[in-house]
Amino acid sequence: MKRVVIAGVSGAIGGALATRLIDRDAQTRVIGLCRDPEKAPEVLRAHGRSTVLPWDAEDSASPAAVAEALESLLAREEGIDGFIYAAGLLHGPDMFPEKRLEDLDSQSMARAFAVNATGFGLLTQALLPRLRHREFKRVVAISAKVGSITDNGFGGWYAYRSSKAALNMLVRNLSIELPRRCKPIACVSLHPGTTESALSEPFSQSLAKLKVHTPEETASNLLDVIDGLEEDDNGRFLSWDGSELPW
Ligand SMILES: NC(=O)c1ccc[n+]([C@@H]2O[C@H](COP(=O)([O-])OP(=O)(O)OC[C@H]3O[C@@H](n4cnc5c(N)ncnc54)[C@H](OP(=O)(O)O)[C@@H]3O)[C@@H](O)[C@H]2O)c1
C-alpha cells in the first residue's frame, strides 16, 4: 500500500499500524485521522511521509472536512490504495459495557454507533472519489469478534456488540457496492485479537487467561492479513491470524 488513510491513529492499534507502515516502506505515505492530532504518535506528526488531520466520528461535518483537506495534500488524480478504520469506543467517563438490560442507555448506544459504525460508512463515502482508480484497493474495518451475531454466547455489552455488528453489515453492504464502482477492491472486517490498549485496559484482569498482544504485535499480525488480501477476499470477516469468523 502506497497511500493509506488510517482513522484512529491516536489509539494503540491505529497508531501502531500507521507507524509500522511508515517504517517498513520508504514509498508509503500515511494520512492519519484522529480527534486531536497532538495525540498521534510523535513519529507520525514529525515524519515527512505522514500527515495527521483532525476528524471526530461524532461530528457529521468531519468527513467532508477530511475530503477537503485531502484536496491540498494529494494531487487531483492521486488516489488512495488503503483505508483502515481503527477508531472504536467501548467505555468512557459516562459509559461502561452493559451487564444487563437495565444498563441500556440511549446516549451510550448513540455514541457507540457513531464511533464504531457510522464513522466508517461516512469516511468511506468521503473517500470514494479517491478509490476510483485502477489499482487494487484495501478497505479494512477493525471490528471485533464480539460483534459476531453467530458467536454471541454470553450476551451483555449491548452498545459495543450491536454497533460492531452494524459495522460488519456496513462492510458487507460495501463489499457489494464498492466492486461495482471501484474495482479492483477488497472490503473486509478484521478482528485484531485482544490487545493492550486504553480500550481493553479496564478488562485486563478478566483477560489474564487470554493471549494479549502488544499493539506492535497486533499491527504486525493485521498487516500480514491485509497484505495478503486479494479481490476474492472481498466481504469476509477475518481474525488476526487470517482465520474466518462467522458473521
Ligand atoms: N484492544 C482490544 O483488545 C480490541 C479487541 C477487539 C477489537 N478492538 C478494536 O480495535 C480498534 C482499535 O482499538 P484500540 O484497542 O486501539 O483502542 P484505543 O487505544 O482506545 O483507540 C481507540 C481509538 O478510537 C478513537 N476514538 C474514540 N472516540 C472517537 C471519536 N468520537 N472520533 C474519532 N475517534 C474516536 C480514539 O481517539 P481518541 O484518542 O481521541 O480517544 C482512538 O484513536 C477499535 O475499533 C476496537 O473496537 C480492540
CSV table of C-alpha atoms in Angstrom, one decimal, residues 51-221:
chain,number,residue,atom,x,y,z
A,51,THR,CA,0.1,13.9,7.9
A,52,VAL,CA,-2.3,13.8,10.8
A,53,LEU,CA,-5.7,15.5,10.2
A,54,PRO,CA,-8.4,16.3,12.8
A,55,TRP,CA,-11.5,14.1,12.5
A,56,ASP,CA,-14.3,13.3,15.0
A,57,ALA,CA,-16.7,10.4,14.4
A,58,GLU,CA,-19.3,12.2,16.4
A,59,ASP,CA,-19.2,15.3,14.2
A,60,SER,CA,-21.1,14.7,11.0
A,61,ALA,CA,-19.3,17.6,9.2
A,62,SER,CA,-15.9,15.9,9.8
A,63,PRO,CA,-15.7,13.5,6.8
A,64,ALA,CA,-16.3,16.4,4.4
A,65,ALA,CA,-13.5,18.4,6.1
A,66,VAL,CA,-11.2,15.4,5.7
A,67,ALA,CA,-12.0,15.2,2.0
A,68,GLU,CA,-11.4,18.9,1.6
A,69,ALA,CA,-8.0,18.6,3.4
A,70,LEU,CA,-7.0,15.8,1.0
A,71,GLU,CA,-7.5,18.2,-1.9
A,72,SER,CA,-4.5,20.1,-0.8
A,73,LEU,CA,-2.5,17.1,0.3
A,74,LEU,CA,-2.9,14.9,-2.8
A,75,ALA,CA,-2.9,15.8,-6.5
A,76,ARG,CA,-6.4,15.8,-8.0
A,77,GLU,CA,-5.9,12.5,-9.8
A,78,GLU,CA,-4.0,10.8,-6.9
A,79,GLY,CA,-5.9,8.0,-5.3
A,80,ILE,CA,-5.5,6.1,-2.1
A,81,ASP,CA,-5.0,2.3,-2.1
A,82,GLY,CA,-5.6,1.6,1.6
A,83,PHE,CA,-8.3,2.8,4.1
A,84,ILE,CA,-8.1,1.3,7.6
A,85,TYR,CA,-10.7,2.3,10.2
A,86,ALA,CA,-9.2,1.7,13.6
A,87,ALA,CA,-11.3,4.0,15.7
A,88,GLY,CA,-13.5,2.4,18.4
A,89,LEU,CA,-15.4,3.1,21.6
A,90,LEU,CA,-16.2,0.6,24.4
A,91,HIS,CA,-16.2,2.8,27.5
A,92,GLY,CA,-15.7,6.4,28.6
A,93,PRO,CA,-16.3,8.6,31.6
A,94,ASP,CA,-20.1,8.1,31.4
A,95,MET,CA,-20.1,4.9,29.6
A,96,PHE,CA,-19.4,1.3,30.6
A,97,PRO,CA,-20.2,-2.0,28.9
A,98,GLU,CA,-23.7,-3.0,30.0
A,99,LYS,CA,-24.1,-6.2,32.1
A,100,ARG,CA,-27.9,-6.3,31.9
A,101,LEU,CA,-30.9,-4.8,30.1
A,102,GLU,CA,-31.4,-2.1,32.8
A,103,ASP,CA,-28.0,-0.7,31.9
A,104,LEU,CA,-29.1,0.2,28.4
A,105,ASP,CA,-28.7,3.9,27.8
A,106,SER,CA,-29.6,5.8,24.6
A,107,GLN,CA,-26.6,8.2,24.8
A,108,SER,CA,-24.2,5.3,25.1
A,109,MET,CA,-25.9,3.5,22.3
A,110,ALA,CA,-25.8,6.6,20.0
A,111,ARG,CA,-22.1,7.2,20.8
A,112,ALA,CA,-21.1,3.6,20.2
A,113,PHE,CA,-22.9,3.5,16.9
A,114,ALA,CA,-21.3,6.9,15.8
A,115,VAL,CA,-17.8,5.8,16.6
A,116,ASN,CA,-17.9,2.1,15.9
A,117,ALA,CA,-20.1,2.0,12.8
A,118,THR,CA,-21.4,5.3,11.2
A,119,GLY,CA,-17.9,6.9,11.2
A,120,PHE,CA,-16.6,4.1,9.0
A,121,GLY,CA,-19.5,4.5,6.5
A,122,LEU,CA,-19.3,8.2,6.3
A,123,LEU,CA,-15.5,8.3,5.9
A,124,THR,CA,-15.7,5.6,3.1
A,125,GLN,CA,-18.3,7.9,1.4
A,126,ALA,CA,-16.0,10.9,1.7
A,127,LEU,CA,-13.0,8.9,0.4
A,128,LEU,CA,-15.0,7.3,-2.5
A,129,PRO,CA,-13.6,9.7,-5.2
A,130,ARG,CA,-10.1,8.7,-4.2
A,131,LEU,CA,-10.9,5.0,-4.5
A,132,ARG,CA,-12.0,5.1,-8.2
A,133,HIS,CA,-8.7,4.2,-9.8
A,134,ARG,CA,-7.5,1.0,-11.4
A,135,GLU,CA,-5.0,-0.2,-8.8
A,136,PHE,CA,-6.1,-2.8,-6.2
A,137,LYS,CA,-7.5,-1.1,-3.0
A,138,ARG,CA,-8.0,-2.5,0.5
A,139,VAL,CA,-10.8,-1.1,2.7
A,140,VAL,CA,-10.5,-2.5,6.2
A,141,ALA,CA,-12.7,-2.1,9.2
A,142,ILE,CA,-11.2,-3.1,12.5
A,143,SER,CA,-14.1,-4.8,14.0
A,144,ALA,CA,-14.3,-7.2,17.0
A,145,LYS,CA,-15.2,-10.9,17.4
A,146,VAL,CA,-17.8,-9.8,20.0
A,147,GLY,CA,-19.6,-8.2,17.0
A,148,SER,CA,-20.4,-11.6,15.6
A,149,ILE,CA,-24.1,-12.4,16.0
A,150,THR,CA,-23.4,-16.2,15.5
A,151,ASP,CA,-20.6,-16.2,18.1
A,152,ASN,CA,-22.6,-14.4,20.8
A,153,GLY,CA,-23.0,-16.9,23.6
A,154,PHE,CA,-22.5,-14.6,26.6
A,155,GLY,CA,-24.7,-11.5,26.0
A,156,GLY,CA,-24.1,-8.2,27.6
A,157,TRP,CA,-22.0,-5.3,26.1
A,158,TYR,CA,-25.1,-4.2,24.2
A,159,ALA,CA,-23.9,-1.0,22.7
A,160,TYR,CA,-20.5,-2.3,21.7
A,161,ARG,CA,-21.7,-5.6,20.3
A,162,SER,CA,-24.6,-4.2,18.4
A,163,SER,CA,-22.5,-1.3,16.9
A,164,LYS,CA,-19.8,-3.7,15.8
A,165,ALA,CA,-22.5,-5.9,14.2
A,166,ALA,CA,-23.7,-2.8,12.4
A,167,LEU,CA,-20.1,-2.1,11.3
A,168,ASN,CA,-19.9,-5.7,9.9
A,169,MET,CA,-23.1,-5.1,8.0
A,170,LEU,CA,-21.7,-1.9,6.5
A,171,VAL,CA,-18.7,-3.9,5.4
A,172,ARG,CA,-21.0,-6.5,3.7
A,173,ASN,CA,-23.0,-3.8,2.0
A,174,LEU,CA,-19.9,-2.0,0.8
A,175,SER,CA,-18.4,-5.3,-0.4
A,176,ILE,CA,-21.4,-5.4,-2.8
A,177,GLU,CA,-21.4,-1.8,-3.9
A,178,LEU,CA,-17.7,-0.9,-4.0
A,179,PRO,CA,-16.6,-3.5,-6.6
A,180,ARG,CA,-19.3,-2.1,-8.9
A,181,ARG,CA,-17.8,1.4,-8.6
A,182,CYS,CA,-14.1,1.0,-7.6
A,183,LYS,CA,-12.9,-2.4,-9.0
A,184,PRO,CA,-10.4,-3.9,-8.1
A,185,ILE,CA,-11.1,-3.7,-4.4
A,186,ALA,CA,-11.5,-5.8,-1.2
A,187,CYS,CA,-13.5,-4.6,1.7
A,188,VAL,CA,-13.2,-6.7,4.9
A,189,SER,CA,-13.8,-6.7,8.6
A,190,LEU,CA,-10.8,-7.7,10.8
A,191,HIS,CA,-10.8,-8.8,14.4
A,192,PRO,CA,-7.5,-7.6,15.8
A,193,GLY,CA,-7.2,-10.0,18.7
A,194,THR,CA,-7.0,-8.9,22.3
A,195,THR,CA,-4.5,-6.1,22.5
A,196,GLU,CA,-3.1,-3.9,25.3
A,197,SER,CA,-4.8,-0.5,24.9
A,198,ALA,CA,-6.9,2.1,26.7
A,199,LEU,CA,-10.0,0.3,25.3
A,200,SER,CA,-9.1,-3.1,26.8
A,201,GLU,CA,-7.4,-1.8,30.0
A,202,PRO,CA,-10.4,-2.0,32.4
A,203,PHE,CA,-10.8,-5.7,31.5
A,204,SER,CA,-7.1,-6.6,31.9
A,205,GLN,CA,-7.8,-8.9,34.9
A,206,SER,CA,-10.5,-10.9,33.2
A,207,LEU,CA,-8.3,-11.0,30.1
A,208,ALA,CA,-5.5,-12.6,32.0
A,209,LYS,CA,-6.3,-16.1,30.8
A,210,LEU,CA,-6.3,-14.9,27.1
A,211,LYS,CA,-3.3,-14.2,25.0
A,212,VAL,CA,-3.0,-10.4,25.0
A,213,HIS,CA,-0.9,-8.9,22.2
A,214,THR,CA,1.1,-5.7,22.3
A,215,PRO,CA,-0.1,-3.1,19.8
A,216,GLU,CA,3.1,-3.7,17.8
A,217,GLU,CA,2.3,-7.5,17.6
A,218,THR,CA,-1.2,-6.7,16.6
A,219,ALA,CA,-0.1,-4.3,13.9
A,220,SER,CA,2.3,-7.0,12.5
A,221,ASN,CA,-0.5,-9.6,12.6
